[in-house]
Structures are given as C-alpha cells and as structure tokens.
mmCIF file of C-alpha atoms in Angstrom:
data_model
loop_
_atom_site.group_PDB
_atom_site.id
_atom_site.type_symbol
_atom_site.label_atom_id
_atom_site.label_comp_id
_atom_site.label_asym_id
_atom_site.label_seq_id
_atom_site.Cartn_x
_atom_site.Cartn_y
_atom_site.Cartn_z
ATOM 1 C CA SER A 61 -14.724 0.424 -3.210
ATOM 2 C CA ALA A 62 -14.214 3.594 -0.798
ATOM 3 C CA VAL A 63 -12.623 6.564 -1.295
ATOM 4 C CA ILE A 64 -9.924 7.759 0.912
ATOM 5 C CA SER A 65 -8.834 10.658 1.612
ATOM 6 C CA GLN A 66 -5.206 11.042 3.533
ATOM 7 C CA LYS A 67 -3.717 14.299 4.755
ATOM 8 C CA PRO A 68 -1.003 15.560 4.673
ATOM 9 C CA SER A 69 -0.013 14.532 1.793
ATOM 10 C CA ARG A 70 3.601 14.826 2.432
ATOM 11 C CA ASP A 71 5.185 16.890 5.321
ATOM 12 C CA ILE A 72 9.024 17.986 6.421
ATOM 13 C CA CYS A 73 9.046 17.909 10.166
ATOM 14 C CA GLN A 74 11.750 18.804 12.858
ATOM 15 C CA ARG A 75 13.362 16.366 14.797
ATOM 16 C CA GLY A 76 11.565 15.856 18.811
ATOM 17 C CA THR A 77 8.190 17.215 16.732
ATOM 18 C CA SER A 78 5.216 15.187 16.556
ATOM 19 C CA LEU A 79 2.540 15.081 13.153
ATOM 20 C CA THR A 80 -0.835 13.980 13.310
ATOM 21 C CA ILE A 81 -2.003 12.648 10.328
ATOM 22 C CA GLN A 82 -5.753 12.274 9.011
ATOM 23 C CA CYS A 83 -7.793 9.333 7.349
ATOM 24 C CA GLN A 84 -10.999 10.023 6.150
ATOM 25 C CA VAL A 85 -13.347 7.854 4.329
ATOM 26 C CA ASP A 86 -16.594 8.321 2.055
ATOM 27 C CA SER A 87 -18.621 5.647 3.888
ATOM 28 C CA GLN A 88 -18.781 3.583 6.985
ATOM 29 C CA VAL A 89 -16.066 0.720 6.922
ATOM 30 C CA THR A 90 -15.428 -1.888 9.407
ATOM 31 C CA MET A 91 -11.518 -2.396 9.499
ATOM 32 C CA MET A 92 -9.339 0.411 9.535
ATOM 33 C CA PHE A 93 -5.434 -0.089 9.445
ATOM 34 C CA TRP A 94 -2.160 2.157 9.020
ATOM 35 C CA TYR A 95 0.642 1.044 7.527
ATOM 36 C CA ARG A 96 4.077 2.361 7.041
ATOM 37 C CA GLN A 97 6.635 2.238 4.096
ATOM 38 C CA GLN A 98 9.736 2.804 4.238
ATOM 39 C CA PRO A 99 11.653 3.640 0.973
ATOM 40 C CA GLY A 100 12.202 0.422 -1.129
ATOM 41 C CA GLN A 101 10.605 -1.341 0.732
ATOM 42 C CA SER A 102 6.905 -3.260 1.148
ATOM 43 C CA LEU A 103 4.437 -2.214 3.715
ATOM 44 C CA THR A 104 4.763 -2.962 7.198
ATOM 45 C CA LEU A 105 0.790 -2.988 9.556
ATOM 46 C CA ILE A 106 1.783 -0.851 11.964
ATOM 47 C CA ALA A 107 -1.843 -1.371 13.764
ATOM 48 C CA THR A 108 -5.593 -1.856 13.882
ATOM 49 C CA ALA A 109 -7.244 0.679 14.523
ATOM 50 C CA ASN A 110 -10.656 -0.058 16.577
ATOM 51 C CA GLN A 111 -13.613 1.899 16.865
ATOM 52 C CA GLY A 112 -13.981 2.712 19.956
ATOM 53 C CA SER A 113 -11.301 0.634 21.792
ATOM 54 C CA GLU A 114 -7.896 0.923 21.828
ATOM 55 C CA ALA A 115 -5.877 0.509 18.081
ATOM 56 C CA THR A 116 -4.119 -2.972 18.165
ATOM 57 C CA TYR A 117 -0.171 -2.782 17.500
ATOM 58 C CA GLU A 118 1.846 -5.167 15.606
ATOM 59 C CA SER A 119 5.013 -6.522 17.104
ATOM 60 C CA GLY A 120 7.907 -3.488 17.059
ATOM 61 C CA PHE A 121 5.162 -0.204 16.906
ATOM 62 C CA VAL A 122 4.240 1.136 20.834
ATOM 63 C CA ILE A 123 1.143 2.984 21.812
ATOM 64 C CA ASP A 124 3.391 5.845 22.755
ATOM 65 C CA LYS A 125 5.206 6.129 19.346
ATOM 66 C CA PHE A 126 2.033 5.850 17.416
ATOM 67 C CA PRO A 127 -1.222 7.062 19.148
ATOM 68 C CA ILE A 128 -4.106 5.946 17.309
ATOM 69 C CA SER A 129 -7.425 7.635 17.446
ATOM 70 C CA ARG A 130 -11.049 6.424 16.019
ATOM 71 C CA PRO A 131 -13.396 8.240 17.141
ATOM 72 C CA ASN A 132 -16.080 6.541 14.768
ATOM 73 C CA LEU A 133 -16.585 4.550 11.527
ATOM 74 C CA THR A 134 -15.276 6.824 9.156
ATOM 75 C CA PHE A 135 -12.582 8.687 10.426
ATOM 76 C CA SER A 136 -9.212 7.570 12.085
ATOM 77 C CA THR A 137 -5.765 9.300 13.008
ATOM 78 C CA LEU A 138 -1.872 8.096 13.426
ATOM 79 C CA THR A 139 -0.111 11.048 15.220
ATOM 80 C CA VAL A 140 3.957 9.826 14.699
ATOM 81 C CA SER A 141 5.440 11.169 18.332
ATOM 82 C CA ASN A 142 9.039 12.034 19.006
ATOM 83 C CA MET A 143 9.969 12.105 15.156
ATOM 84 C CA SER A 144 13.209 10.795 14.341
ATOM 85 C CA PRO A 145 14.783 10.518 11.063
ATOM 86 C CA GLU A 146 14.557 6.905 10.920
ATOM 87 C CA ASP A 147 10.340 8.056 11.024
ATOM 88 C CA SER A 148 11.129 9.094 7.523
ATOM 89 C CA SER A 149 8.785 7.433 5.737
ATOM 90 C CA ILE A 150 5.671 6.929 3.781
ATOM 91 C CA TYR A 151 2.320 6.277 5.784
ATOM 92 C CA LEU A 152 -0.454 4.416 4.454
ATOM 93 C CA CYS A 153 -4.075 4.864 6.224
ATOM 94 C CA SER A 154 -6.428 1.397 4.512
ATOM 95 C CA ALA A 155 -9.842 0.538 4.917
ATOM 96 C CA SER A 156 -12.024 -2.303 4.514
ATOM 97 C CA LEU A 157 -15.875 -2.201 3.952
ATOM 98 C CA GLY A 158 -16.706 -5.597 5.725
ATOM 99 C CA ASN A 159 -16.142 -9.268 6.664
ATOM 100 C CA SER A 160 -12.418 -10.870 6.491
ATOM 101 C CA ASN A 161 -12.601 -11.407 2.911
ATOM 102 C CA GLN A 162 -13.018 -8.124 2.097
ATOM 103 C CA PRO A 163 -10.138 -5.875 0.507
ATOM 104 C CA GLN A 164 -8.391 -3.052 1.921
ATOM 105 C CA HIS A 165 -8.342 -0.147 0.062
ATOM 106 C CA PHE A 166 -5.903 2.883 0.573
ATOM 107 C CA GLY A 167 -5.213 6.096 0.719
ATOM 108 C CA ASP A 168 -2.350 8.256 -1.075
ATOM 109 C CA GLY A 169 -0.359 8.153 1.758
ATOM 110 C CA THR A 170 1.604 10.640 3.989
ATOM 111 C CA ARG A 171 5.040 10.975 2.852
ATOM 112 C CA LEU A 172 7.225 12.203 5.964
ATOM 113 C CA SER A 173 10.495 13.276 5.880
ATOM 114 C CA ILE A 174 12.880 14.080 9.511
ATOM 115 C CA LEU A 175 15.170 16.604 9.757
ATOM 116 C CA GLN B 152 5.826 -15.203 11.313
ATOM 117 C CA LYS B 153 3.056 -15.570 8.656
ATOM 118 C CA GLU B 154 5.756 -14.881 5.312
ATOM 119 C CA VAL B 155 4.826 -14.078 1.813
ATOM 120 C CA GLU B 156 7.682 -14.319 -0.305
ATOM 121 C CA GLN B 157 8.084 -12.912 -4.185
ATOM 122 C CA ASN B 158 11.303 -12.570 -6.175
ATOM 123 C CA SER B 159 11.677 -8.645 -6.151
ATOM 124 C CA GLY B 160 12.715 -8.395 -9.634
ATOM 125 C CA PRO B 161 13.252 -6.897 -12.350
ATOM 126 C CA LEU B 162 11.211 -8.728 -14.089
ATOM 127 C CA SER B 163 11.281 -7.164 -17.652
ATOM 128 C CA VAL B 164 9.153 -8.328 -20.523
ATOM 129 C CA PRO B 165 8.736 -6.982 -24.502
ATOM 130 C CA GLU B 166 5.520 -5.222 -24.598
ATOM 131 C CA GLY B 167 2.630 -7.700 -25.855
ATOM 132 C CA ALA B 168 4.176 -10.209 -23.904
ATOM 133 C CA ILE B 169 2.796 -11.887 -20.697
ATOM 134 C CA ALA B 170 4.167 -11.401 -17.285
ATOM 135 C CA SER B 171 4.297 -14.163 -14.884
ATOM 136 C CA LEU B 172 4.455 -12.910 -11.185
ATOM 137 C CA ASN B 173 4.742 -15.338 -8.830
ATOM 138 C CA CYS B 174 4.045 -15.580 -4.592
ATOM 139 C CA THR B 175 4.203 -18.419 -2.066
ATOM 140 C CA TYR B 176 2.780 -17.815 1.507
ATOM 141 C CA SER B 177 3.176 -19.871 4.485
ATOM 142 C CA ASP B 178 -0.128 -19.554 6.366
ATOM 143 C CA ARG B 179 -2.553 -22.262 5.455
ATOM 144 C CA GLY B 180 -5.302 -20.859 7.119
ATOM 145 C CA SER B 181 -4.697 -17.932 5.021
ATOM 146 C CA GLN B 182 -8.417 -17.869 2.975
ATOM 147 C CA SER B 183 -8.344 -14.473 1.095
ATOM 148 C CA PHE B 184 -5.381 -13.470 -2.177
ATOM 149 C CA PHE B 185 -4.759 -9.787 -3.266
ATOM 150 C CA TRP B 186 -2.704 -8.072 -5.919
ATOM 151 C CA TYR B 187 -2.445 -4.567 -6.018
ATOM 152 C CA ARG B 188 0.060 -2.818 -8.621
ATOM 153 C CA GLN B 189 1.956 0.301 -6.952
ATOM 154 C CA TYR B 190 3.469 2.715 -9.247
ATOM 155 C CA SER B 191 6.191 5.279 -8.095
ATOM 156 C CA GLY B 192 5.263 7.881 -5.117
ATOM 157 C CA LYS B 193 1.872 6.366 -5.541
ATOM 158 C CA SER B 194 0.008 4.638 -2.884
ATOM 159 C CA PRO B 195 -1.381 0.431 -3.983
ATOM 160 C CA GLU B 196 -4.277 0.213 -5.983
ATOM 161 C CA LEU B 197 -5.890 -3.347 -5.698
ATOM 162 C CA ILE B 198 -5.821 -5.090 -8.995
ATOM 163 C CA MET B 199 -7.304 -8.486 -8.197
ATOM 164 C CA SER B 200 -8.687 -10.780 -5.414
ATOM 165 C CA ILE B 201 -8.647 -14.624 -5.440
ATOM 166 C CA TYR B 202 -10.618 -16.785 -2.963
ATOM 167 C CA SER B 203 -11.413 -20.450 -4.031
ATOM 168 C CA ASN B 204 -8.439 -22.485 -6.229
ATOM 169 C CA GLY B 205 -8.290 -22.089 -9.316
ATOM 170 C CA ASP B 206 -8.405 -19.348 -12.248
ATOM 171 C CA LYS B 207 -9.923 -15.983 -11.841
ATOM 172 C CA GLU B 208 -9.807 -13.784 -15.174
ATOM 173 C CA ASP B 209 -10.500 -9.721 -15.538
ATOM 174 C CA GLY B 210 -9.599 -8.508 -18.468
ATOM 175 C CA ARG B 211 -5.874 -9.040 -19.758
ATOM 176 C CA PHE B 212 -5.387 -9.931 -15.907
ATOM 177 C CA THR B 213 -5.548 -13.738 -14.358
ATOM 178 C CA ALA B 214 -5.107 -14.143 -10.589
ATOM 179 C CA GLN B 215 -3.916 -18.099 -10.029
ATOM 180 C CA LEU B 216 -4.527 -20.069 -6.766
ATOM 181 C CA ASN B 217 -3.081 -23.404 -5.519
ATOM 182 C CA LYS B 218 -3.658 -23.741 -1.928
ATOM 183 C CA ALA B 219 -2.205 -27.228 -1.795
ATOM 184 C CA SER B 220 0.870 -25.637 -2.807
ATOM 185 C CA GLN B 221 0.396 -22.391 -1.092
ATOM 186 C CA TYR B 222 1.188 -20.410 -4.223
ATOM 187 C CA VAL B 223 -0.453 -17.444 -5.888
ATOM 188 C CA SER B 224 0.558 -16.172 -9.272
ATOM 189 C CA LEU B 225 -0.645 -13.125 -11.494
ATOM 190 C CA LEU B 226 -0.693 -13.253 -15.425
ATOM 191 C CA ILE B 227 -0.737 -9.740 -17.399
ATOM 192 C CA ARG B 228 -1.279 -10.543 -20.731
ATOM 193 C CA ASP B 229 -0.670 -8.188 -23.723
ATOM 194 C CA SER B 230 1.615 -6.487 -21.640
ATOM 195 C CA GLN B 231 2.010 -2.693 -22.006
ATOM 196 C CA PRO B 232 4.365 -0.205 -20.903
ATOM 197 C CA SER B 233 1.562 1.249 -18.349
ATOM 198 C CA ASP B 234 2.284 -1.944 -16.443
ATOM 199 C CA SER B 235 5.058 -1.395 -15.741
ATOM 200 C CA ALA B 236 4.881 -0.838 -11.380
ATOM 201 C CA THR B 237 5.703 -2.953 -8.505
ATOM 202 C CA TYR B 238 3.672 -5.968 -8.071
ATOM 203 C CA LEU B 239 2.760 -6.655 -4.187
ATOM 204 C CA CYS B 240 1.282 -9.971 -2.913
ATOM 205 C CA ALA B 241 -0.746 -9.655 0.055
ATOM 206 C CA VAL B 242 -2.624 -12.660 1.865
ATOM 207 C CA ASN B 243 -5.171 -12.201 4.864
ATOM 208 C CA GLU B 244 -3.783 -14.215 8.226
ATOM 209 C CA GLY B 245 -6.248 -17.139 9.063
ATOM 210 C CA TYR B 246 -10.089 -15.773 9.034
ATOM 211 C CA GLY B 247 -9.119 -12.301 9.777
ATOM 212 C CA ASN B 248 -8.796 -9.081 7.996
ATOM 213 C CA LYS B 249 -4.955 -8.602 8.865
ATOM 214 C CA LEU B 250 -2.650 -8.739 5.612
ATOM 215 C CA VAL B 251 0.740 -9.569 5.223
ATOM 216 C CA PHE B 252 2.558 -8.174 2.372
ATOM 217 C CA GLY B 253 5.577 -9.355 0.004
ATOM 218 C CA ALA B 254 8.371 -7.727 -0.746
ATOM 219 C CA GLY B 255 6.929 -6.821 -4.336
ATOM 220 C CA THR B 256 8.180 -7.750 -7.853
ATOM 221 C CA ILE B 257 9.083 -4.840 -10.234
ATOM 222 C CA LEU B 258 7.837 -5.777 -13.551
ATOM 223 C CA ARG B 259 9.229 -3.721 -16.798
ATOM 224 C CA VAL B 260 7.450 -3.585 -19.455
ATOM 225 C CA LYS B 261 9.329 -2.658 -22.583
ATOM 226 C CA SER B 262 8.636 -0.931 -25.784
#
C-alpha cells in the first residue's frame, strides 16, 4: 500500500486565521480524499481532490471554506480558512491506488485546535 | 443519504474469546466493503476488504458479507488486549471510490 505523509501533525491556531495541510503520497494515486473527524465521531468526507480540476465537495462543505489543490498525482493540500473553534478537529488525507474497488489508505492526520 | 450503521459499543470480550462486530448498509449498489481499525489518537488502518458474498479469512480476522441482507461483519478470533480499538465499517457508494463510514464500534478486550 502507499505511504501517505501528512503535515503538520498538529497545530494550534488563532480564530480567523487559515492553515494549509499538506498530503504527500510515495506513489502516483488515482484518487485522494480529505476527511474531518471530530472528537468521538466517525469520518466525514469533505471532498475528493481531483488532479487537474476542481475538487468535488460533499454537502455542507464549500470551496471558500476548504480550498483544495491537487497539482499532481502524488500531492494535495487542504486549507481551512477563517478558522473558528468549531473547526477544531482531526483532518485526514487518504489515497486510493486504482479503480473503484481499491481501499483507501490514510495519512497520520492533522490535529487542529482553534483558540 | 447513504448510511452505514454500527453498534457503537463498547463491546467487551475476554482475552481469547471471539469478538463479533456487525455493520449494515443502505446502498444496494455498493460493491466494496472495508473494515478499518483505529487506535485512540491514530488514523484508521485497513484490516480487511471484502467484495463478494461469503467469508474471507486473514489470520485471526474473518470478514463476512451478505449482500442480500446488506450486512457485513468482522470476527476476531483469539482476541488480544492489543485488539482494543474502534472498528470502522466502510462501504463504497455504488461503483465509485467514495466511502461512507459507520460511526464505529469500540472493542475492549479484557485480560
């Protein structure tokens, strides 16, 4: 399976600021995804990062709040914009190697706290 | 809205017993089913994938799938304290790569 590196691993940020999270995969992958996991809850898909085109966002998530880049087949970024305490969460990047039957593998996550 | 349902637990089993984790899903078009293990403070780790009806065994883990009943389960034999974690069931949406995750079942193995 692919090795997925995510950084920063954690951060404490001030309200109103923005943070960009990076996700690097050690091999080319077809699909990359960004999730949020709030304390004690399961994973919620924010968006699918599409290489060479705009990300596909899930209901309740918008590009202005969570802009995503995917410049190539091994790298993606998620920005959490104009942060508020409600954005405190773990943000996870995942990647899937191939066709629709392939599982997703996760990075170590970014634990974000907003003061 | 596609849904994946799991009993949140906690499920407590004694060391050496069989732990049985269950999951139901709503999307009849789903083709791929996954079990992830998540330790506290860590990211999810894939432990099993299953695509066709029946059983699939990998070491102490067995995944069972029944598409007619829209039911997937995970059996852990000879449970160890190190198996204590949250187990997430994930189901793909239709023929795509998107996964829908259940809320997870907390498993506690008592020594």
